[in-house]
Amino acid sequence: MSTSSQPQFRYTQTPSKVLHLRNLPWECAEEELVELCKPFGKIVNTKCNVGANRNQAFVEFADLNQAISMVSYYASSSEPAQIRGKTVYIQYSNRHEIVNNKSPGDTPGNVLLVTIEGVEPNEVTIETIHLVFSAFGFVHKIATFEKAAGFQALIQFTDAETASSARNALDGRSIPRYLLPEHVTSCYLRISYSAHTDLNIKFQSHRSRDYTNPYLPVNPTAMEGLMQPVVGPDGKKQEPQSNVLLASIENMQYAVTVDVLHTVFSAFGTVQKIAIFEKNGGTQALIQYPGEHICSNERSDDVTTAAVAKESLEGHCIYDGGYCKLHLSYSRHTDLNVKAYSDKSRDYTISDPSFATQIPGSTPCWTSSSLGSKFSG
C-alpha cells in the first residue's frame, strides 16, 4: 500500500484516452511505461521525462475505454501502480492526444544552449562548465553570455550524438556542490539544442574558450580566466588565491563605507585599497592587501593575509542582528586602480586626510580591537 498522503487519482477530470502519470523514477524509460500500461490496452504514443524534475509522463491509449479501465483498476486496487518501487500517481490528461511537435531547441545538433539558473555570472566559471560537460566527450568551444533568460552558455561538441548524451544526462540537474562557491546552494541546468554548428571564438578569455586552437590570442583583460581549477586532496575544487578579496554584502540595512570595511579587514593586516560598487542589484567591494614581494632575501606573501581574512570573516555580519552579512571569494585582480577618494573608494598607499563615517542609529558589532582579539590567529 502507498504510504503517501497524496491521492493516487483525481476523479473530477473528464476521462481522456491520454493519461498523465506523476512521481515516476528519474529518467523513466518508455519501455517501463509501456510495461505498466499495456495490460489495459494498446499504447499508441508516449511522452516521457517531462516536468521540471523529469518525473512525469503522458501515455495515450488507442481507445478511451482502455484508459478508463486502467484508472478504474488502480482506483479500486489495494496495490498502487508502481515503477521501480515508486508509487505512480495517475490521472486523466486534459489533452486528447499526444503531439510530439519538436521546437528548434529539440532538434539534435552538436551545440548545446545551456541556461544556468540560480547563480550570478561570476559564480560559475568557464572552467567549471568545461569540467562538467567534458565528462561526455571532447568539448571544442564554449561561449558564455548574459541574456534576459539569465546566465547562458553555448557548448560545442564534435557531433550531435555526444551533445545528446550530455543533454540527456544533465538537463534539469544541478552542478555538483563542490564545484560551486559555498554560498550557492544549487544551480540548475536547462539544456536545449542550438541552431549553431560552429561557434566563432575570437579570444581566449574568462567568457569564451576554443580548446581546438592553442594559438588563439588571449584577451589581455581576461588572462586570469585561463587558470585551471586547483583540486585539493579531498578532490574538491579550490579557488586560486589572491591578495584581493571580493566581498558580497547581504542584507544591507545600514550603509557600508570604505571606513567600515577598513575597520573590519585591517584587523588581519594592512589594507592598501578598497573599492565599493553595485552589481546585479547588490553591493560588492574589492579589498586589496599587499601583494607578494621580496625584501632583504625574505619573502612576504600577503595572499596568506587575504586567506586568513577570508576564512575568518566568511558568513559573518558587520552589524549585530544579522545585518550586512559578508560572503567572500578571491578576486582575479591583483592591483586595484583606485582614483577617487570617497566613501566608495580609497587608496591607503597615498597620504590623504582620513575621515570617520558614523552611521546614525547603529554601532558596528566589530571594532578593530575586538576584531583583533576575536579572530587572533
PDB file of N, CA and C in Angstrom, residues 149-207:
ATOM      1  N   ALA A 149      17.025  35.588 -20.291  1.00  0.00           N
ATOM      2  CA  ALA A 149      16.747  34.297 -19.649  1.00  0.00           C
ATOM      3  C   ALA A 149      17.710  34.014 -18.499  1.00  0.00           C
ATOM      4  N   GLY A 150      18.804  34.796 -18.399  1.00  0.00           N
ATOM      5  CA  GLY A 150      19.785  34.581 -17.348  1.00  0.00           C
ATOM      6  C   GLY A 150      21.167  34.311 -17.908  1.00  0.00           C
ATOM      7  N   PHE A 151      22.008  33.691 -17.084  1.00  0.00           N
ATOM      8  CA  PHE A 151      23.379  33.351 -17.473  1.00  0.00           C
ATOM      9  C   PHE A 151      23.335  32.106 -18.359  1.00  0.00           C
ATOM     10  N   GLN A 152      23.884  32.208 -19.566  1.00  0.00           N
ATOM     11  CA  GLN A 152      23.800  31.112 -20.523  1.00  0.00           C
ATOM     12  C   GLN A 152      25.171  30.786 -21.110  1.00  0.00           C
ATOM     13  N   ALA A 153      25.254  29.602 -21.697  1.00  0.00           N
ATOM     14  CA  ALA A 153      26.486  29.160 -22.341  1.00  0.00           C
ATOM     15  C   ALA A 153      26.161  28.353 -23.589  1.00  0.00           C
ATOM     16  N   LEU A 154      26.981  28.518 -24.614  1.00  0.00           N
ATOM     17  CA  LEU A 154      26.940  27.668 -25.802  1.00  0.00           C
ATOM     18  C   LEU A 154      28.128  26.726 -25.719  1.00  0.00           C
ATOM     19  N   ILE A 155      27.855  25.428 -25.865  1.00  0.00           N
ATOM     20  CA  ILE A 155      28.902  24.409 -25.713  1.00  0.00           C
ATOM     21  C   ILE A 155      28.919  23.547 -26.965  1.00  0.00           C
ATOM     22  N   GLN A 156      30.065  23.535 -27.638  1.00  0.00           N
ATOM     23  CA  GLN A 156      30.184  22.820 -28.908  1.00  0.00           C
ATOM     24  C   GLN A 156      30.924  21.498 -28.733  1.00  0.00           C
ATOM     25  N   PHE A 157      30.257  20.409 -29.153  1.00  0.00           N
ATOM     26  CA  PHE A 157      30.865  19.085 -29.158  1.00  0.00           C
ATOM     27  C   PHE A 157      31.239  18.684 -30.587  1.00  0.00           C
ATOM     28  N   THR A 158      31.865  17.527 -30.713  1.00  0.00           N
ATOM     29  CA  THR A 158      32.267  17.025 -32.028  1.00  0.00           C
ATOM     30  C   THR A 158      31.057  16.702 -32.884  1.00  0.00           C
ATOM     31  N   ASP A 159      30.040  16.065 -32.281  1.00  0.00           N
ATOM     32  CA  ASP A 159      28.881  15.628 -33.056  1.00  0.00           C
ATOM     33  C   ASP A 159      27.620  15.706 -32.204  1.00  0.00           C
ATOM     34  N   ALA A 160      26.480  15.525 -32.870  1.00  0.00           N
ATOM     35  CA  ALA A 160      25.190  15.618 -32.194  1.00  0.00           C
ATOM     36  C   ALA A 160      24.991  14.486 -31.197  1.00  0.00           C
ATOM     37  N   GLU A 161      25.580  13.339 -31.473  1.00  0.00           N
ATOM     38  CA  GLU A 161      25.415  12.192 -30.574  1.00  0.00           C
ATOM     39  C   GLU A 161      26.021  12.479 -29.204  1.00  0.00           C
ATOM     40  N   THR A 162      27.227  13.061 -29.202  1.00  0.00           N
ATOM     41  CA  THR A 162      27.870  13.408 -27.933  1.00  0.00           C
ATOM     42  C   THR A 162      27.076  14.482 -27.206  1.00  0.00           C
ATOM     43  N   ALA A 163      26.607  15.484 -27.959  1.00  0.00           N
ATOM     44  CA  ALA A 163      25.813  16.555 -27.356  1.00  0.00           C
ATOM     45  C   ALA A 163      24.528  16.002 -26.750  1.00  0.00           C
ATOM     46  N   SER A 164      23.900  15.061 -27.444  1.00  0.00           N
ATOM     47  CA  SER A 164      22.662  14.461 -26.932  1.00  0.00           C
ATOM     48  C   SER A 164      22.907  13.701 -25.637  1.00  0.00           C
ATOM     49  N   SER A 165      24.033  13.006 -25.558  1.00  0.00           N
ATOM     50  CA  SER A 165      24.363  12.285 -24.324  1.00  0.00           C
ATOM     51  C   SER A 165      24.486  13.249 -23.153  1.00  0.00           C
ATOM     52  N   ALA A 166      25.161  14.368 -23.396  1.00  0.00           N
ATOM     53  CA  ALA A 166      25.325  15.370 -22.335  1.00  0.00           C
ATOM     54  C   ALA A 166      23.982  15.973 -21.950  1.00  0.00           C
ATOM     55  N   ARG A 167      23.164  16.291 -22.940  1.00  0.00           N
ATOM     56  CA  ARG A 167      21.847  16.895 -22.658  1.00  0.00           C
ATOM     57  C   ARG A 167      20.960  15.935 -21.872  1.00  0.00           C
ATOM     58  N   ASN A 168      20.906  14.683 -22.294  1.00  0.00           N
ATOM     59  CA  ASN A 168      20.039  13.708 -21.627  1.00  0.00           C
ATOM     60  C   ASN A 168      20.457  13.483 -20.175  1.00  0.00           C
ATOM     61  N   ALA A 169      21.761  13.548 -19.934  1.00  0.00           N
ATOM     62  CA  ALA A 169      22.254  13.282 -18.577  1.00  0.00           C
ATOM     63  C   ALA A 169      22.165  14.496 -17.661  1.00  0.00           C
ATOM     64  N   LEU A 170      22.288  15.700 -18.207  1.00  0.00           N
ATOM     65  CA  LEU A 170      22.442  16.884 -17.363  1.00  0.00           C
ATOM     66  C   LEU A 170      21.229  17.802 -17.320  1.00  0.00           C
ATOM     67  N   ASP A 171      20.327  17.702 -18.277  1.00  0.00           N
ATOM     68  CA  ASP A 171      19.182  18.617 -18.306  1.00  0.00           C
ATOM     69  C   ASP A 171      18.342  18.459 -17.034  1.00  0.00           C
ATOM     70  N   GLY A 172      18.140  19.557 -16.322  1.00  0.00           N
ATOM     71  CA  GLY A 172      17.374  19.515 -15.083  1.00  0.00           C
ATOM     72  C   GLY A 172      18.199  19.198 -13.851  1.00  0.00           C
ATOM     73  N   ARG A 173      19.469  18.820 -14.057  1.00  0.00           N
ATOM     74  CA  ARG A 173      20.337  18.501 -12.933  1.00  0.00           C
ATOM     75  C   ARG A 173      21.031  19.769 -12.422  1.00  0.00           C
ATOM     76  N   SER A 174      21.653  19.656 -11.251  1.00  0.00           N
ATOM     77  CA  SER A 174      22.421  20.750 -10.679  1.00  0.00           C
ATOM     78  C   SER A 174      23.911  20.469 -10.832  1.00  0.00           C
ATOM     79  N   ILE A 175      24.698  21.515 -11.022  1.00  0.00           N
ATOM     80  CA  ILE A 175      26.151  21.371 -10.987  1.00  0.00           C
ATOM     81  C   ILE A 175      26.537  20.891  -9.588  1.00  0.00           C
ATOM     82  N   PRO A 176      27.459  19.937  -9.459  1.00  0.00           N
ATOM     83  CA  PRO A 176      27.840  19.430  -8.130  1.00  0.00           C
ATOM     84  C   PRO A 176      28.215  20.556  -7.176  1.00  0.00           C
ATOM     85  N   ARG A 177      27.803  20.414  -5.920  1.00  0.00           N
ATOM     86  CA  ARG A 177      28.016  21.469  -4.927  1.00  0.00           C
ATOM     87  C   ARG A 177      29.481  21.825  -4.745  1.00  0.00           C
ATOM     88  N   TYR A 178      30.368  20.832  -4.830  1.00  0.00           N
ATOM     89  CA  TYR A 178      31.776  21.117  -4.552  1.00  0.00           C
ATOM     90  C   TYR A 178      32.432  21.964  -5.645  1.00  0.00           C
ATOM     91  N   LEU A 179      31.744  22.135  -6.781  1.00  0.00           N
ATOM     92  CA  LEU A 179      32.268  22.988  -7.842  1.00  0.00           C
ATOM     93  C   LEU A 179      31.720  24.410  -7.757  1.00  0.00           C
ATOM     94  N   LEU A 180      30.862  24.672  -6.780  1.00  0.00           N
ATOM     95  CA  LEU A 180      30.222  25.977  -6.654  1.00  0.00           C
ATOM     96  C   LEU A 180      30.745  26.714  -5.434  1.00  0.00           C
ATOM     97  N   PRO A 181      30.675  28.063  -5.437  1.00  0.00           N
ATOM     98  CA  PRO A 181      31.018  28.809  -4.219  1.00  0.00           C
ATOM     99  C   PRO A 181      30.154  28.360  -3.057  1.00  0.00           C
ATOM    100  N   GLU A 182      30.676  28.515  -1.849  1.00  0.00           N
ATOM    101  CA  GLU A 182      29.998  27.971  -0.673  1.00  0.00           C
ATOM    102  C   GLU A 182      28.592  28.531  -0.484  1.00  0.00           C
ATOM    103  N   HIS A 183      28.386  29.818  -0.839  1.00  0.00           N
ATOM    104  CA  HIS A 183      27.088  30.428  -0.568  1.00  0.00           C
ATOM    105  C   HIS A 183      26.030  30.065  -1.607  1.00  0.00           C
ATOM    106  N   VAL A 184      26.430  29.357  -2.678  1.00  0.00           N
ATOM    107  CA  VAL A 184      25.464  28.934  -3.698  1.00  0.00           C
ATOM    108  C   VAL A 184      24.991  27.531  -3.338  1.00  0.00           C
ATOM    109  N   THR A 185      23.702  27.390  -3.046  1.00  0.00           N
ATOM    110  CA  THR A 185      23.189  26.088  -2.624  1.00  0.00           C
ATOM    111  C   THR A 185      22.987  25.131  -3.790  1.00  0.00           C
ATOM    112  N   SER A 186      22.532  25.633  -4.922  1.00  0.00           N
ATOM    113  CA  SER A 186      22.336  24.787  -6.103  1.00  0.00           C
ATOM    114  C   SER A 186      22.137  25.668  -7.315  1.00  0.00           C
ATOM    115  N   CYS A 187      22.436  25.119  -8.466  1.00  0.00           N
ATOM    116  CA  CYS A 187      22.130  25.831  -9.710  1.00  0.00           C
ATOM    117  C   CYS A 187      21.732  24.779 -10.741  1.00  0.00           C
ATOM    118  N   TYR A 188      20.628  25.016 -11.407  1.00  0.00           N
ATOM    119  CA  TYR A 188      20.071  24.005 -12.296  1.00  0.00           C
ATOM    120  C   TYR A 188      20.368  24.318 -13.754  1.00  0.00           C
ATOM    121  N   LEU A 189      20.601  23.265 -14.517  1.00  0.00           N
ATOM    122  CA  LEU A 189      20.918  23.389 -15.937  1.00  0.00           C
ATOM    123  C   LEU A 189      19.672  23.118 -16.767  1.00  0.00           C
ATOM    124  N   ARG A 190      19.303  24.077 -17.597  1.00  0.00           N
ATOM    125  CA  ARG A 190      18.217  23.885 -18.569  1.00  0.00           C
ATOM    126  C   ARG A 190      18.864  23.850 -19.943  1.00  0.00           C
ATOM    127  N   ILE A 191      18.758  22.726 -20.627  1.00  0.00           N
ATOM    128  CA  ILE A 191      19.558  22.500 -21.833  1.00  0.00           C
ATOM    129  C   ILE A 191      18.670  22.231 -23.039  1.00  0.00           C
ATOM    130  N   SER A 192      18.954  22.927 -24.111  1.00  0.00           N
ATOM    131  CA  SER A 192      18.307  22.667 -25.396  1.00  0.00           C
ATOM    132  C   SER A 192      19.392  22.686 -26.470  1.00  0.00           C
ATOM    133  N   TYR A 193      19.009  22.357 -27.692  1.00  0.00           N
ATOM    134  CA  TYR A 193      19.974  22.383 -28.797  1.00  0.00           C
ATOM    135  C   TYR A 193      19.998  23.774 -29.430  1.00  0.00           C
ATOM    136  N   SER A 194      21.179  24.182 -29.835  1.00  0.00           N
ATOM    137  CA  SER A 194      21.336  25.465 -30.523  1.00  0.00           C
ATOM    138  C   SER A 194      21.299  25.248 -32.028  1.00  0.00           C
ATOM    139  N   ALA A 195      20.918  26.305 -32.751  1.00  0.00           N
ATOM    140  CA  ALA A 195      20.945  26.235 -34.214  1.00  0.00           C
ATOM    141  C   ALA A 195      22.366  26.380 -34.752  1.00  0.00           C
ATOM    142  N   HIS A 196      23.299  26.821 -33.902  1.00  0.00           N
ATOM    143  CA  HIS A 196      24.704  26.947 -34.328  1.00  0.00           C
ATOM    144  C   HIS A 196      25.316  25.570 -34.561  1.00  0.00           C
ATOM    145  N   THR A 197      26.278  25.533 -35.433  1.00  0.00           N
ATOM    146  CA  THR A 197      27.046  24.298 -35.646  1.00  0.00           C
ATOM    147  C   THR A 197      28.526  24.497 -35.395  1.00  0.00           C
ATOM    148  N   ASP A 198      29.001  25.754 -35.499  1.00  0.00           N
ATOM    149  CA  ASP A 198      30.421  26.039 -35.262  1.00  0.00           C
ATOM    150  C   ASP A 198      30.526  27.437 -34.657  1.00  0.00           C
ATOM    151  N   LEU A 199      30.911  27.522 -33.393  1.00  0.00           N
ATOM    152  CA  LEU A 199      30.993  28.809 -32.709  1.00  0.00           C
ATOM    153  C   LEU A 199      32.204  29.606 -33.194  1.00  0.00           C
ATOM    154  N   ASN A 200      32.029  30.907 -33.310  1.00  0.00           N
ATOM    155  CA  ASN A 200      33.111  31.792 -33.742  1.00  0.00           C
ATOM    156  C   ASN A 200      33.744  32.431 -32.511  1.00  0.00           C
ATOM    157  N   ILE A 201      34.809  31.819 -32.011  1.00  0.00           N
ATOM    158  CA  ILE A 201      35.504  32.309 -30.821  1.00  0.00           C
ATOM    159  C   ILE A 201      36.729  33.112 -31.269  1.00  0.00           C
ATOM    160  N   LYS A 202      36.772  34.381 -30.882  1.00  0.00           N
ATOM    161  CA  LYS A 202      37.862  35.258 -31.336  1.00  0.00           C
ATOM    162  C   LYS A 202      38.987  35.381 -30.317  1.00  0.00           C
ATOM    163  N   PHE A 203      38.665  35.218 -29.028  1.00  0.00           N
ATOM    164  CA  PHE A 203      39.668  35.348 -27.974  1.00  0.00           C
ATOM    165  C   PHE A 203      39.485  34.242 -26.941  1.00  0.00           C
ATOM    166  N   GLN A 204      40.606  33.828 -26.348  1.00  0.00           N
ATOM    167  CA  GLN A 204      40.538  33.006 -25.152  1.00  0.00           C
ATOM    168  C   GLN A 204      40.349  33.966 -23.981  1.00  0.00           C
ATOM    169  N   SER A 205      39.316  33.763 -23.186  1.00  0.00           N
ATOM    170  CA  SER A 205      39.070  34.653 -22.059  1.00  0.00           C
ATOM    171  C   SER A 205      38.253  33.919 -21.021  1.00  0.00           C
ATOM    172  N   HIS A 206      37.868  34.631 -19.952  1.00  0.00           N
ATOM    173  CA  HIS A 206      37.040  34.006 -18.916  1.00  0.00           C
ATOM    174  C   HIS A 206      35.604  33.849 -19.388  1.00  0.00           C
ATOM    175  N   ARG A 207      35.274  34.389 -20.579  1.00  0.00           N
ATOM    176  CA  ARG A 207      33.931  34.266 -21.136  1.00  0.00           C
ATOM    177  C   ARG A 207      33.876  33.369 -22.370  1.00  0.00           C
TER     178      ARG A 207
END
